[in-house]
Amino acid sequence: MTAPTPTYWLEPTEQVAAGLRRYTRRDTDGGWTCAEGWHEALVFTGTEPAESRNTDHGRVLAHRPDVAHDDPRWPAECARGCGYQFTDGDVWQEWQEQLYRRADTGEVVTLRPRRDYDPPGAPTPAPPGAMWNAWWMPDTPAWRGPDGMALMVRLPDGHDWHVDGEASNCTRKGDHTHKCWVRQGDPRTGSVTAGKDGDTCAAGAGSIASTGYHGFLRDGVLTAG
Ligand SMILES: [Zn+2]
Ligand SMILES: [Zn+2]
């Protein structure tokens, strides 16, 4: 049972968090643990100005020169403390993630969930209740609501709910003239209700279920689940 969780809007900032990530390649269907041979480390090197990729929304790191592989900021070993030392053949990835500003508190956060081996300086993950426009999703009615947004909500259990998407138990699958969750209210003011009031299907009663949460979004609040 979780307490009711108020939602809040995330506005994209003009900055991204930049970092340097190393990880081992996965050539087989191995697992995601050190014992199974998968190792990872990500360090953050600061915030950088973003630039718009298109006219509407969506910002990416401004172009910059590649970071040389002998730059000492690249992590040398697995962040999980297993002692694995990265080799030249492991992946060198220049990381970037969009930074958002909470409309309610002004705090700057990221969408990336926290990992227990995150280094100091990692951006703060958006806590449950966050709402944002997943602008990178396809620009079709199957993915977006009537205001053109692909609305996402972070649930109390940390799962991200695509409000404008199709419910797993939809009874009109593939029919994009309806919405499994009909939403009302402006996400930017944190007053959204998602329900069955409109052209919809017979799936549920407008509730949302994930692994660790089952509840409703009403008047900008995720009900106790
Ligand atoms: Zn490891
Ligand atoms: Zn449906």
JSON list of C-alpha atoms and ligand atoms in Angstrom, two decimals:
[
{"chain": "A", "resi": 1, "resn": "MET", "atom": "CA", "xyz": [0.00, 0.00, 0.00]},
{"chain": "A", "resi": 2, "resn": "THR", "atom": "CA", "xyz": [1.39, 3.33, -1.00]},
{"chain": "A", "resi": 3, "resn": "ALA", "atom": "CA", "xyz": [0.19, 6.79, 0.01]},
{"chain": "A", "resi": 4, "resn": "PRO", "atom": "CA", "xyz": [-1.38, 9.05, -2.63]},
{"chain": "A", "resi": 5, "resn": "THR", "atom": "CA", "xyz": [1.30, 10.60, -4.86]},
{"chain": "A", "resi": 6, "resn": "PRO", "atom": "CA", "xyz": [0.80, 14.08, -6.33]},
{"chain": "A", "resi": 7, "resn": "THR", "atom": "CA", "xyz": [2.04, 14.48, -9.89]},
{"chain": "A", "resi": 8, "resn": "TYR", "atom": "CA", "xyz": [4.22, 17.35, -11.10]},
{"chain": "A", "resi": 9, "resn": "TRP", "atom": "CA", "xyz": [5.36, 18.55, -14.51]},
{"chain": "A", "resi": 10, "resn": "LEU", "atom": "CA", "xyz": [8.91, 18.28, -15.86]},
{"chain": "A", "resi": 11, "resn": "GLU", "atom": "CA", "xyz": [10.00, 21.05, -18.21]},
{"chain": "A", "resi": 12, "resn": "PRO", "atom": "CA", "xyz": [13.07, 20.31, -20.37]},
{"chain": "A", "resi": 13, "resn": "THR", "atom": "CA", "xyz": [16.01, 22.58, -19.58]},
{"chain": "A", "resi": 14, "resn": "GLU", "atom": "CA", "xyz": [18.56, 23.87, -22.06]},
{"chain": "A", "resi": 15, "resn": "GLN", "atom": "CA", "xyz": [21.18, 21.59, -20.56]},
{"chain": "A", "resi": 16, "resn": "VAL", "atom": "CA", "xyz": [22.17, 17.95, -20.56]},
{"chain": "A", "resi": 17, "resn": "ALA", "atom": "CA", "xyz": [24.26, 15.98, -18.08]},
{"chain": "A", "resi": 18, "resn": "ALA", "atom": "CA", "xyz": [27.34, 14.68, -19.88]},
{"chain": "A", "resi": 19, "resn": "GLY", "atom": "CA", "xyz": [29.31, 11.61, -18.92]},
{"chain": "A", "resi": 20, "resn": "LEU", "atom": "CA", "xyz": [31.68, 8.88, -19.97]},
{"chain": "A", "resi": 21, "resn": "ARG", "atom": "CA", "xyz": [30.52, 5.27, -19.86]},
{"chain": "A", "resi": 22, "resn": "ARG", "atom": "CA", "xyz": [32.37, 1.99, -20.29]},
{"chain": "A", "resi": 23, "resn": "TYR", "atom": "CA", "xyz": [30.72, -1.39, -20.51]},
{"chain": "A", "resi": 24, "resn": "THR", "atom": "CA", "xyz": [31.46, -4.85, -21.80]},
{"chain": "A", "resi": 25, "resn": "ARG", "atom": "CA", "xyz": [29.93, -6.12, -25.01]},
{"chain": "A", "resi": 26, "resn": "ARG", "atom": "CA", "xyz": [27.23, -8.75, -24.78]},
{"chain": "A", "resi": 27, "resn": "ASP", "atom": "CA", "xyz": [27.85, -11.19, -27.60]},
{"chain": "A", "resi": 28, "resn": "THR", "atom": "CA", "xyz": [25.69, -13.88, -26.03]},
{"chain": "A", "resi": 29, "resn": "ASP", "atom": "CA", "xyz": [22.43, -13.98, -24.13]},
{"chain": "A", "resi": 30, "resn": "GLY", "atom": "CA", "xyz": [24.19, -13.64, -20.82]},
{"chain": "A", "resi": 31, "resn": "GLY", "atom": "CA", "xyz": [22.80, -11.85, -17.82]},
{"chain": "A", "resi": 32, "resn": "TRP", "atom": "CA", "xyz": [23.31, -8.36, -16.52]},
{"chain": "A", "resi": 33, "resn": "THR", "atom": "CA", "xyz": [25.46, -9.11, -13.48]},
{"chain": "A", "resi": 34, "resn": "CYS", "atom": "CA", "xyz": [29.22, -9.09, -12.97]},
{"chain": "A", "resi": 35, "resn": "ALA", "atom": "CA", "xyz": [29.12, -12.82, -12.25]},
{"chain": "A", "resi": 36, "resn": "GLU", "atom": "CA", "xyz": [27.53, -13.32, -15.67]},
{"chain": "A", "resi": 37, "resn": "GLY", "atom": "CA", "xyz": [30.26, -11.26, -17.32]},
{"chain": "A", "resi": 38, "resn": "TRP", "atom": "CA", "xyz": [28.60, -7.90, -17.80]},
{"chain": "A", "resi": 39, "resn": "HIS", "atom": "CA", "xyz": [30.38, -4.87, -16.33]},
{"chain": "A", "resi": 40, "resn": "GLU", "atom": "CA", "xyz": [29.56, -1.19, -16.45]},
{"chain": "A", "resi": 41, "resn": "ALA", "atom": "CA", "xyz": [30.75, 2.18, -15.18]},
{"chain": "A", "resi": 42, "resn": "LEU", "atom": "CA", "xyz": [29.46, 5.68, -15.84]},
{"chain": "A", "resi": 43, "resn": "VAL", "atom": "CA", "xyz": [30.99, 8.92, -14.57]},
{"chain": "A", "resi": 44, "resn": "PHE", "atom": "CA", "xyz": [29.47, 12.37, -14.99]},
{"chain": "A", "resi": 45, "resn": "THR", "atom": "CA", "xyz": [31.68, 15.16, -16.25]},
{"chain": "A", "resi": 46, "resn": "GLY", "atom": "CA", "xyz": [29.31, 18.08, -15.81]},
{"chain": "A", "resi": 47, "resn": "THR", "atom": "CA", "xyz": [26.45, 19.85, -17.49]},
{"chain": "A", "resi": 48, "resn": "GLU", "atom": "CA", "xyz": [26.67, 21.14, -21.02]},
{"chain": "A", "resi": 49, "resn": "PRO", "atom": "CA", "xyz": [24.46, 23.31, -23.19]},
{"chain": "A", "resi": 50, "resn": "ALA", "atom": "CA", "xyz": [21.99, 21.42, -25.32]},
{"chain": "A", "resi": 51, "resn": "GLU", "atom": "CA", "xyz": [20.88, 22.36, -28.77]},
{"chain": "A", "resi": 52, "resn": "SER", "atom": "CA", "xyz": [17.57, 21.77, -30.48]},
{"chain": "A", "resi": 53, "resn": "ARG", "atom": "CA", "xyz": [17.52, 18.98, -33.00]},
{"chain": "A", "resi": 54, "resn": "ASN", "atom": "CA", "xyz": [14.18, 19.98, -34.43]},
{"chain": "A", "resi": 55, "resn": "THR", "atom": "CA", "xyz": [11.85, 22.91, -34.26]},
{"chain": "A", "resi": 56, "resn": "ASP", "atom": "CA", "xyz": [9.37, 21.59, -31.71]},
{"chain": "A", "resi": 57, "resn": "HIS", "atom": "CA", "xyz": [11.17, 20.00, -28.85]},
{"chain": "A", "resi": 58, "resn": "GLY", "atom": "CA", "xyz": [13.89, 17.58, -28.08]},
{"chain": "A", "resi": 59, "resn": "ARG", "atom": "CA", "xyz": [17.37, 18.68, -27.22]},
{"chain": "A", "resi": 60, "resn": "VAL", "atom": "CA", "xyz": [20.64, 16.91, -27.64]},
{"chain": "A", "resi": 61, "resn": "LEU", "atom": "CA", "xyz": [24.18, 17.61, -26.61]},
{"chain": "A", "resi": 62, "resn": "ALA", "atom": "CA", "xyz": [25.83, 20.21, -28.78]},
{"chain": "A", "resi": 63, "resn": "HIS", "atom": "CA", "xyz": [28.46, 18.73, -31.03]},
{"chain": "A", "resi": 64, "resn": "ARG", "atom": "CA", "xyz": [31.88, 18.54, -29.46]},
{"chain": "A", "resi": 65, "resn": "PRO", "atom": "CA", "xyz": [35.16, 16.77, -30.23]},
{"chain": "A", "resi": 66, "resn": "ASP", "atom": "CA", "xyz": [35.44, 13.12, -29.25]},
{"chain": "A", "resi": 67, "resn": "VAL", "atom": "CA", "xyz": [36.98, 12.48, -25.85]},
{"chain": "A", "resi": 68, "resn": "ALA", "atom": "CA", "xyz": [40.33, 10.75, -26.40]},
{"chain": "A", "resi": 69, "resn": "HIS", "atom": "CA", "xyz": [40.61, 7.26, -24.96]},
{"chain": "A", "resi": 70, "resn": "ASP", "atom": "CA", "xyz": [43.61, 8.27, -22.87]},
{"chain": "A", "resi": 71, "resn": "ASP", "atom": "CA", "xyz": [41.60, 10.97, -21.10]},
{"chain": "A", "resi": 72, "resn": "PRO", "atom": "CA", "xyz": [41.88, 10.10, -17.38]},
{"chain": "A", "resi": 73, "resn": "ARG", "atom": "CA", "xyz": [38.21, 10.82, -16.80]},
{"chain": "A", "resi": 74, "resn": "TRP", "atom": "CA", "xyz": [37.19, 7.55, -18.49]},
{"chain": "A", "resi": 75, "resn": "PRO", "atom": "CA", "xyz": [36.34, 4.99, -15.79]},
{"chain": "A", "resi": 76, "resn": "ALA", "atom": "CA", "xyz": [39.00, 2.30, -15.50]},
{"chain": "A", "resi": 77, "resn": "GLU", "atom": "CA", "xyz": [37.07, -0.39, -13.68]},
{"chain": "A", "resi": 78, "resn": "CYS", "atom": "CA", "xyz": [33.58, -1.72, -13.11]},
{"chain": "A", "resi": 79, "resn": "ALA", "atom": "CA", "xyz": [31.51, 0.55, -10.85]},
{"chain": "A", "resi": 80, "resn": "ARG", "atom": "CA", "xyz": [29.99, -2.37, -8.98]},
{"chain": "A", "resi": 81, "resn": "GLY", "atom": "CA", "xyz": [33.20, -3.08, -7.11]},
{"chain": "A", "resi": 82, "resn": "CYS", "atom": "CA", "xyz": [33.94, -6.48, -8.66]},
{"chain": "A", "resi": 83, "resn": "GLY", "atom": "CA", "xyz": [37.45, -5.39, -9.66]},
{"chain": "A", "resi": 84, "resn": "TYR", "atom": "CA", "xyz": [37.03, -5.88, -13.42]},
{"chain": "A", "resi": 85, "resn": "GLN", "atom": "CA", "xyz": [39.40, -3.64, -15.42]},
{"chain": "A", "resi": 86, "resn": "PHE", "atom": "CA", "xyz": [38.05, -2.42, -18.74]},
{"chain": "A", "resi": 87, "resn": "THR", "atom": "CA", "xyz": [40.05, -3.27, -21.85]},
{"chain": "A", "resi": 88, "resn": "ASP", "atom": "CA", "xyz": [40.50, -1.30, -25.07]},
{"chain": "A", "resi": 89, "resn": "GLY", "atom": "CA", "xyz": [37.98, -3.57, -26.74]},
{"chain": "A", "resi": 90, "resn": "ASP", "atom": "CA", "xyz": [35.16, -2.74, -24.33]},
{"chain": "A", "resi": 91, "resn": "VAL", "atom": "CA", "xyz": [32.69, -0.08, -25.34]},
{"chain": "A", "resi": 92, "resn": "TRP", "atom": "CA", "xyz": [33.55, 3.63, -25.06]},
{"chain": "A", "resi": 93, "resn": "GLN", "atom": "CA", "xyz": [30.32, 5.61, -24.88]},
{"chain": "A", "resi": 94, "resn": "GLU", "atom": "CA", "xyz": [29.98, 9.35, -24.55]},
{"chain": "A", "resi": 95, "resn": "TRP", "atom": "CA", "xyz": [26.89, 9.68, -22.40]},
{"chain": "A", "resi": 96, "resn": "GLN", "atom": "CA", "xyz": [24.32, 12.43, -22.30]},
{"chain": "A", "resi": 97, "resn": "GLU", "atom": "CA", "xyz": [20.96, 12.76, -20.65]},
{"chain": "A", "resi": 98, "resn": "GLN", "atom": "CA", "xyz": [18.39, 15.52, -20.78]},
{"chain": "A", "resi": 99, "resn": "LEU", "atom": "CA", "xyz": [17.99, 17.58, -17.62]},
{"chain": "A", "resi": 100, "resn": "TYR", "atom": "CA", "xyz": [14.49, 18.63, -16.58]},
{"chain": "A", "resi": 101, "resn": "ARG", "atom": "CA", "xyz": [13.22, 21.21, -14.13]},
{"chain": "A", "resi": 102, "resn": "ARG", "atom": "CA", "xyz": [10.37, 20.37, -11.76]},
{"chain": "A", "resi": 103, "resn": "ALA", "atom": "CA", "xyz": [7.59, 22.90, -12.23]},
{"chain": "A", "resi": 104, "resn": "ASP", "atom": "CA", "xyz": [6.61, 22.62, -8.55]},
{"chain": "A", "resi": 105, "resn": "THR", "atom": "CA", "xyz": [9.97, 22.94, -6.79]},
{"chain": "A", "resi": 106, "resn": "GLY", "atom": "CA", "xyz": [12.43, 24.08, -9.46]},
{"chain": "A", "resi": 107, "resn": "GLU", "atom": "CA", "xyz": [14.70, 21.13, -8.73]},
{"chain": "A", "resi": 108, "resn": "VAL", "atom": "CA", "xyz": [16.73, 19.84, -11.70]},
{"chain": "A", "resi": 109, "resn": "VAL", "atom": "CA", "xyz": [16.31, 16.11, -12.26]},
{"chain": "A", "resi": 110, "resn": "THR", "atom": "CA", "xyz": [16.80, 13.42, -14.89]},
{"chain": "A", "resi": 111, "resn": "LEU", "atom": "CA", "xyz": [14.57, 10.61, -16.12]},
{"chain": "A", "resi": 112, "resn": "ARG", "atom": "CA", "xyz": [17.21, 7.94, -15.57]},
{"chain": "A", "resi": 113, "resn": "PRO", "atom": "CA", "xyz": [16.37, 5.71, -12.61]},
{"chain": "A", "resi": 114, "resn": "ARG", "atom": "CA", "xyz": [18.87, 5.62, -9.78]},
{"chain": "A", "resi": 115, "resn": "ARG", "atom": "CA", "xyz": [21.32, 2.73, -9.60]},
{"chain": "A", "resi": 116, "resn": "ASP", "atom": "CA", "xyz": [22.91, 1.77, -6.32]},
{"chain": "A", "resi": 117, "resn": "TYR", "atom": "CA", "xyz": [26.38, 2.20, -7.84]},
{"chain": "A", "resi": 118, "resn": "ASP", "atom": "CA", "xyz": [25.73, 5.68, -9.24]},
{"chain": "A", "resi": 119, "resn": "PRO", "atom": "CA", "xyz": [28.82, 7.85, -8.67]},
{"chain": "A", "resi": 120, "resn": "PRO", "atom": "CA", "xyz": [28.82, 11.15, -6.76]},
{"chain": "A", "resi": 121, "resn": "GLY", "atom": "CA", "xyz": [27.68, 13.90, -9.07]},
{"chain": "A", "resi": 122, "resn": "ALA", "atom": "CA", "xyz": [25.08, 11.80, -10.87]},
{"chain": "A", "resi": 123, "resn": "PRO", "atom": "CA", "xyz": [21.95, 13.79, -11.67]},
{"chain": "A", "resi": 124, "resn": "THR", "atom": "CA", "xyz": [19.03, 13.32, -9.28]},
{"chain": "A", "resi": 125, "resn": "PRO", "atom": "CA", "xyz": [16.41, 10.94, -10.70]},
{"chain": "A", "resi": 126, "resn": "ALA", "atom": "CA", "xyz": [12.85, 12.29, -10.92]},
{"chain": "A", "resi": 127, "resn": "PRO", "atom": "CA", "xyz": [10.84, 10.82, -8.03]},
{"chain": "A", "resi": 128, "resn": "PRO", "atom": "CA", "xyz": [7.41, 9.19, -8.50]},
{"chain": "A", "resi": 129, "resn": "GLY", "atom": "CA", "xyz": [4.70, 11.56, -9.71]},
{"chain": "A", "resi": 130, "resn": "ALA", "atom": "CA", "xyz": [6.84, 13.03, -12.50]},
{"chain": "A", "resi": 131, "resn": "MET", "atom": "CA", "xyz": [5.01, 13.81, -15.77]},
{"chain": "A", "resi": 132, "resn": "TRP", "atom": "CA", "xyz": [6.76, 14.56, -19.02]},
{"chain": "A", "resi": 133, "resn": "ASN", "atom": "CA", "xyz": [6.33, 14.58, -22.76]},
{"chain": "A", "resi": 134, "resn": "ALA", "atom": "CA", "xyz": [8.20, 11.66, -24.38]},
{"chain": "A", "resi": 135, "resn": "TRP", "atom": "CA", "xyz": [8.80, 13.70, -27.54]},
{"chain": "A", "resi": 136, "resn": "TRP", "atom": "CA", "xyz": [10.96, 10.95, -29.06]},
{"chain": "A", "resi": 137, "resn": "MET", "atom": "CA", "xyz": [7.98, 8.62, -29.48]},
{"chain": "A", "resi": 138, "resn": "PRO", "atom": "CA", "xyz": [6.38, 8.36, -32.94]},
{"chain": "A", "resi": 139, "resn": "ASP", "atom": "CA", "xyz": [4.19, 11.30, -33.88]},
{"chain": "A", "resi": 140, "resn": "THR", "atom": "CA", "xyz": [1.03, 9.27, -34.56]},
{"chain": "A", "resi": 141, "resn": "PRO", "atom": "CA", "xyz": [-2.30, 8.91, -32.71]},
{"chain": "A", "resi": 142, "resn": "ALA", "atom": "CA", "xyz": [-1.23, 5.49, -31.43]},
{"chain": "A", "resi": 143, "resn": "TRP", "atom": "CA", "xyz": [1.38, 7.16, -29.27]},
{"chain": "A", "resi": 144, "resn": "ARG", "atom": "CA", "xyz": [0.09, 10.66, -28.57]},
{"chain": "A", "resi": 145, "resn": "GLY", "atom": "CA", "xyz": [-2.83, 12.40, -26.96]},
{"chain": "A", "resi": 146, "resn": "PRO", "atom": "CA", "xyz": [-5.05, 15.11, -28.40]},
{"chain": "A", "resi": 147, "resn": "ASP", "atom": "CA", "xyz": [-2.61, 17.85, -27.33]},
{"chain": "A", "resi": 148, "resn": "GLY", "atom": "CA", "xyz": [0.19, 16.18, -29.31]},
{"chain": "A", "resi": 149, "resn": "MET", "atom": "CA", "xyz": [2.11, 14.99, -26.27]},
{"chain": "A", "resi": 150, "resn": "ALA", "atom": "CA", "xyz": [3.14, 11.43, -25.54]},
{"chain": "A", "resi": 151, "resn": "LEU", "atom": "CA", "xyz": [2.45, 11.70, -21.83]},
{"chain": "A", "resi": 152, "resn": "MET", "atom": "CA", "xyz": [4.50, 9.66, -19.37]},
{"chain": "A", "resi": 153, "resn": "VAL", "atom": "CA", "xyz": [3.92, 9.36, -15.63]},
{"chain": "A", "resi": 154, "resn": "ARG", "atom": "CA", "xyz": [6.36, 7.84, -13.14]},
{"chain": "A", "resi": 155, "resn": "LEU", "atom": "CA", "xyz": [4.37, 5.55, -10.85]},
{"chain": "A", "resi": 156, "resn": "PRO", "atom": "CA", "xyz": [4.96, 5.04, -7.11]},
{"chain": "A", "resi": 157, "resn": "ASP", "atom": "CA", "xyz": [6.81, 1.78, -7.82]},
{"chain": "A", "resi": 158, "resn": "GLY", "atom": "CA", "xyz": [9.18, 3.54, -10.24]},
{"chain": "A", "resi": 159, "resn": "HIS", "atom": "CA", "xyz": [7.65, 2.18, -13.45]},
{"chain": "A", "resi": 160, "resn": "ASP", "atom": "CA", "xyz": [6.95, 4.72, -16.20]},
{"chain": "A", "resi": 161, "resn": "TRP", "atom": "CA", "xyz": [3.38, 4.68, -17.54]},
{"chain": "A", "resi": 162, "resn": "HIS", "atom": "CA", "xyz": [2.72, 5.78, -21.13]},
{"chain": "A", "resi": 163, "resn": "VAL", "atom": "CA", "xyz": [-0.73, 7.28, -20.59]},
{"chain": "A", "resi": 164, "resn": "ASP", "atom": "CA", "xyz": [-1.38, 7.79, -24.31]},
{"chain": "A", "resi": 165, "resn": "GLY", "atom": "CA", "xyz": [-0.35, 4.24, -25.21]},
{"chain": "A", "resi": 166, "resn": "GLU", "atom": "CA", "xyz": [-2.29, 1.02, -25.46]},
{"chain": "A", "resi": 167, "resn": "ALA", "atom": "CA", "xyz": [-3.23, -0.93, -22.33]},
{"chain": "A", "resi": 168, "resn": "SER", "atom": "CA", "xyz": [-2.03, -4.54, -22.23]},
{"chain": "A", "resi": 169, "resn": "ASN", "atom": "CA", "xyz": [-5.62, -5.67, -21.77]},
{"chain": "A", "resi": 170, "resn": "CYS", "atom": "CA", "xyz": [-7.12, -3.35, -24.42]},
{"chain": "A", "resi": 171, "resn": "THR", "atom": "CA", "xyz": [-10.23, -4.79, -26.07]},
{"chain": "A", "resi": 172, "resn": "ARG", "atom": "CA", "xyz": [-9.78, -2.68, -29.23]},
{"chain": "A", "resi": 173, "resn": "LYS", "atom": "CA", "xyz": [-6.12, -3.38, -29.94]},
{"chain": "A", "resi": 174, "resn": "GLY", "atom": "CA", "xyz": [-4.82, -1.66, -33.03]},
{"chain": "A", "resi": 175, "resn": "ASP", "atom": "CA", "xyz": [-7.80, 0.70, -33.22]},
{"chain": "A", "resi": 176, "resn": "HIS", "atom": "CA", "xyz": [-6.20, 4.08, -32.69]},
{"chain": "A", "resi": 177, "resn": "THR", "atom": "CA", "xyz": [-9.40, 6.06, -32.89]},
{"chain": "A", "resi": 178, "resn": "HIS", "atom": "CA", "xyz": [-9.90, 5.38, -29.18]},
{"chain": "A", "resi": 179, "resn": "LYS", "atom": "CA", "xyz": [-7.82, 5.80, -26.04]},
{"chain": "A", "resi": 180, "resn": "CYS", "atom": "CA", "xyz": [-7.54, 3.10, -23.36]},
{"chain": "A", "resi": 181, "resn": "TRP", "atom": "CA", "xyz": [-7.06, 5.97, -20.89]},
{"chain": "A", "resi": 182, "resn": "VAL", "atom": "CA", "xyz": [-8.90, 9.14, -21.78]},
{"chain": "A", "resi": 183, "resn": "ARG", "atom": "CA", "xyz": [-7.11, 12.04, -20.16]},
{"chain": "A", "resi": 184, "resn": "GLN", "atom": "CA", "xyz": [-8.42, 15.44, -19.21]},
{"chain": "A", "resi": 185, "resn": "GLY", "atom": "CA", "xyz": [-6.63, 18.44, -17.78]},
{"chain": "A", "resi": 186, "resn": "ASP", "atom": "CA", "xyz": [-3.36, 20.12, -18.65]},
{"chain": "A", "resi": 187, "resn": "PRO", "atom": "CA", "xyz": [-0.26, 18.12, -17.68]},
{"chain": "A", "resi": 188, "resn": "ARG", "atom": "CA", "xyz": [1.67, 21.37, -17.25]},
{"chain": "A", "resi": 189, "resn": "THR", "atom": "CA", "xyz": [-0.53, 22.36, -14.33]},
{"chain": "A", "resi": 190, "resn": "GLY", "atom": "CA", "xyz": [-0.52, 18.94, -12.71]},
{"chain": "A", "resi": 191, "resn": "SER", "atom": "CA", "xyz": [-4.27, 18.45, -12.89]},
{"chain": "A", "resi": 192, "resn": "VAL", "atom": "CA", "xyz": [-4.67, 15.43, -15.16]},
{"chain": "A", "resi": 193, "resn": "THR", "atom": "CA", "xyz": [-7.39, 12.82, -14.77]},
{"chain": "A", "resi": 194, "resn": "ALA", "atom": "CA", "xyz": [-7.11, 9.58, -16.77]},
{"chain": "A", "resi": 195, "resn": "GLY", "atom": "CA", "xyz": [-10.26, 7.52, -17.06]},
{"chain": "A", "resi": 196, "resn": "LYS", "atom": "CA", "xyz": [-12.92, 6.11, -19.31]},
{"chain": "A", "resi": 197, "resn": "ASP", "atom": "CA", "xyz": [-14.82, 9.31, -20.06]},
{"chain": "A", "resi": 198, "resn": "GLY", "atom": "CA", "xyz": [-14.74, 9.37, -23.87]},
{"chain": "A", "resi": 199, "resn": "ASP", "atom": "CA", "xyz": [-14.10, 7.10, -26.86]},
{"chain": "A", "resi": 200, "resn": "THR", "atom": "CA", "xyz": [-12.49, 4.16, -25.07]},
{"chain": "A", "resi": 201, "resn": "CYS", "atom": "CA", "xyz": [-12.38, 0.39, -24.75]},
{"chain": "A", "resi": 202, "resn": "ALA", "atom": "CA", "xyz": [-13.54, -2.10, -22.13]},
{"chain": "A", "resi": 203, "resn": "ALA", "atom": "CA", "xyz": [-10.12, -2.49, -20.49]},
{"chain": "A", "resi": 204, "resn": "GLY", "atom": "CA", "xyz": [-10.38, -2.03, -16.76]},
{"chain": "A", "resi": 205, "resn": "ALA", "atom": "CA", "xyz": [-12.00, 0.99, -15.17]},
{"chain": "A", "resi": 206, "resn": "GLY", "atom": "CA", "xyz": [-9.28, 3.45, -16.06]},
{"chain": "A", "resi": 207, "resn": "SER", "atom": "CA", "xyz": [-6.83, 2.20, -13.46]},
{"chain": "A", "resi": 208, "resn": "ILE", "atom": "CA", "xyz": [-3.16, 1.54, -14.16]},
{"chain": "A", "resi": 209, "resn": "ALA", "atom": "CA", "xyz": [-1.37, -1.57, -12.95]},
{"chain": "A", "resi": 210, "resn": "SER", "atom": "CA", "xyz": [2.36, -2.23, -12.86]},
{"chain": "A", "resi": 211, "resn": "THR", "atom": "CA", "xyz": [4.47, -4.67, -10.90]},
{"chain": "A", "resi": 212, "resn": "GLY", "atom": "CA", "xyz": [4.19, -2.84, -7.62]},
{"chain": "A", "resi": 213, "resn": "TYR", "atom": "CA", "xyz": [1.31, -0.43, -8.02]},
{"chain": "A", "resi": 214, "resn": "HIS", "atom": "CA", "xyz": [-2.39, -0.46, -8.90]},
{"chain": "A", "resi": 215, "resn": "GLY", "atom": "CA", "xyz": [-4.34, 2.76, -8.76]},
{"chain": "A", "resi": 216, "resn": "PHE", "atom": "CA", "xyz": [-5.86, 5.71, -10.61]},
{"chain": "A", "resi": 217, "resn": "LEU", "atom": "CA", "xyz": [-4.73, 9.13, -11.78]},
{"chain": "A", "resi": 218, "resn": "ARG", "atom": "CA", "xyz": [-7.36, 11.63, -10.67]},
{"chain": "A", "resi": 219, "resn": "ASP", "atom": "CA", "xyz": [-7.08, 15.41, -10.50]},
{"chain": "A", "resi": 220, "resn": "GLY", "atom": "CA", "xyz": [-3.31, 15.20, -10.70]},
{"chain": "A", "resi": 221, "resn": "VAL", "atom": "CA", "xyz": [-2.91, 12.64, -7.90]},
{"chain": "A", "resi": 222, "resn": "LEU", "atom": "CA", "xyz": [-1.98, 8.97, -8.18]},
{"chain": "A", "resi": 223, "resn": "THR", "atom": "CA", "xyz": [-4.33, 7.31, -5.73]},
{"chain": "A", "resi": 224, "resn": "ALA", "atom": "CA", "xyz": [-3.09, 5.06, -2.97]},
{"chain": "A", "resi": 225, "resn": "GLY", "atom": "CA", "xyz": [-2.23, 1.67, -4.45]},
{"chain": "B", "resi": 1, "resn": "ZN", "atom": "ZN", "xyz": [31.68, -5.84, -12.63]},
{"chain": "B", "resi": 2, "resn": "ZN", "atom": "ZN", "xyz": [-7.99, 0.29, -25.54]}
]
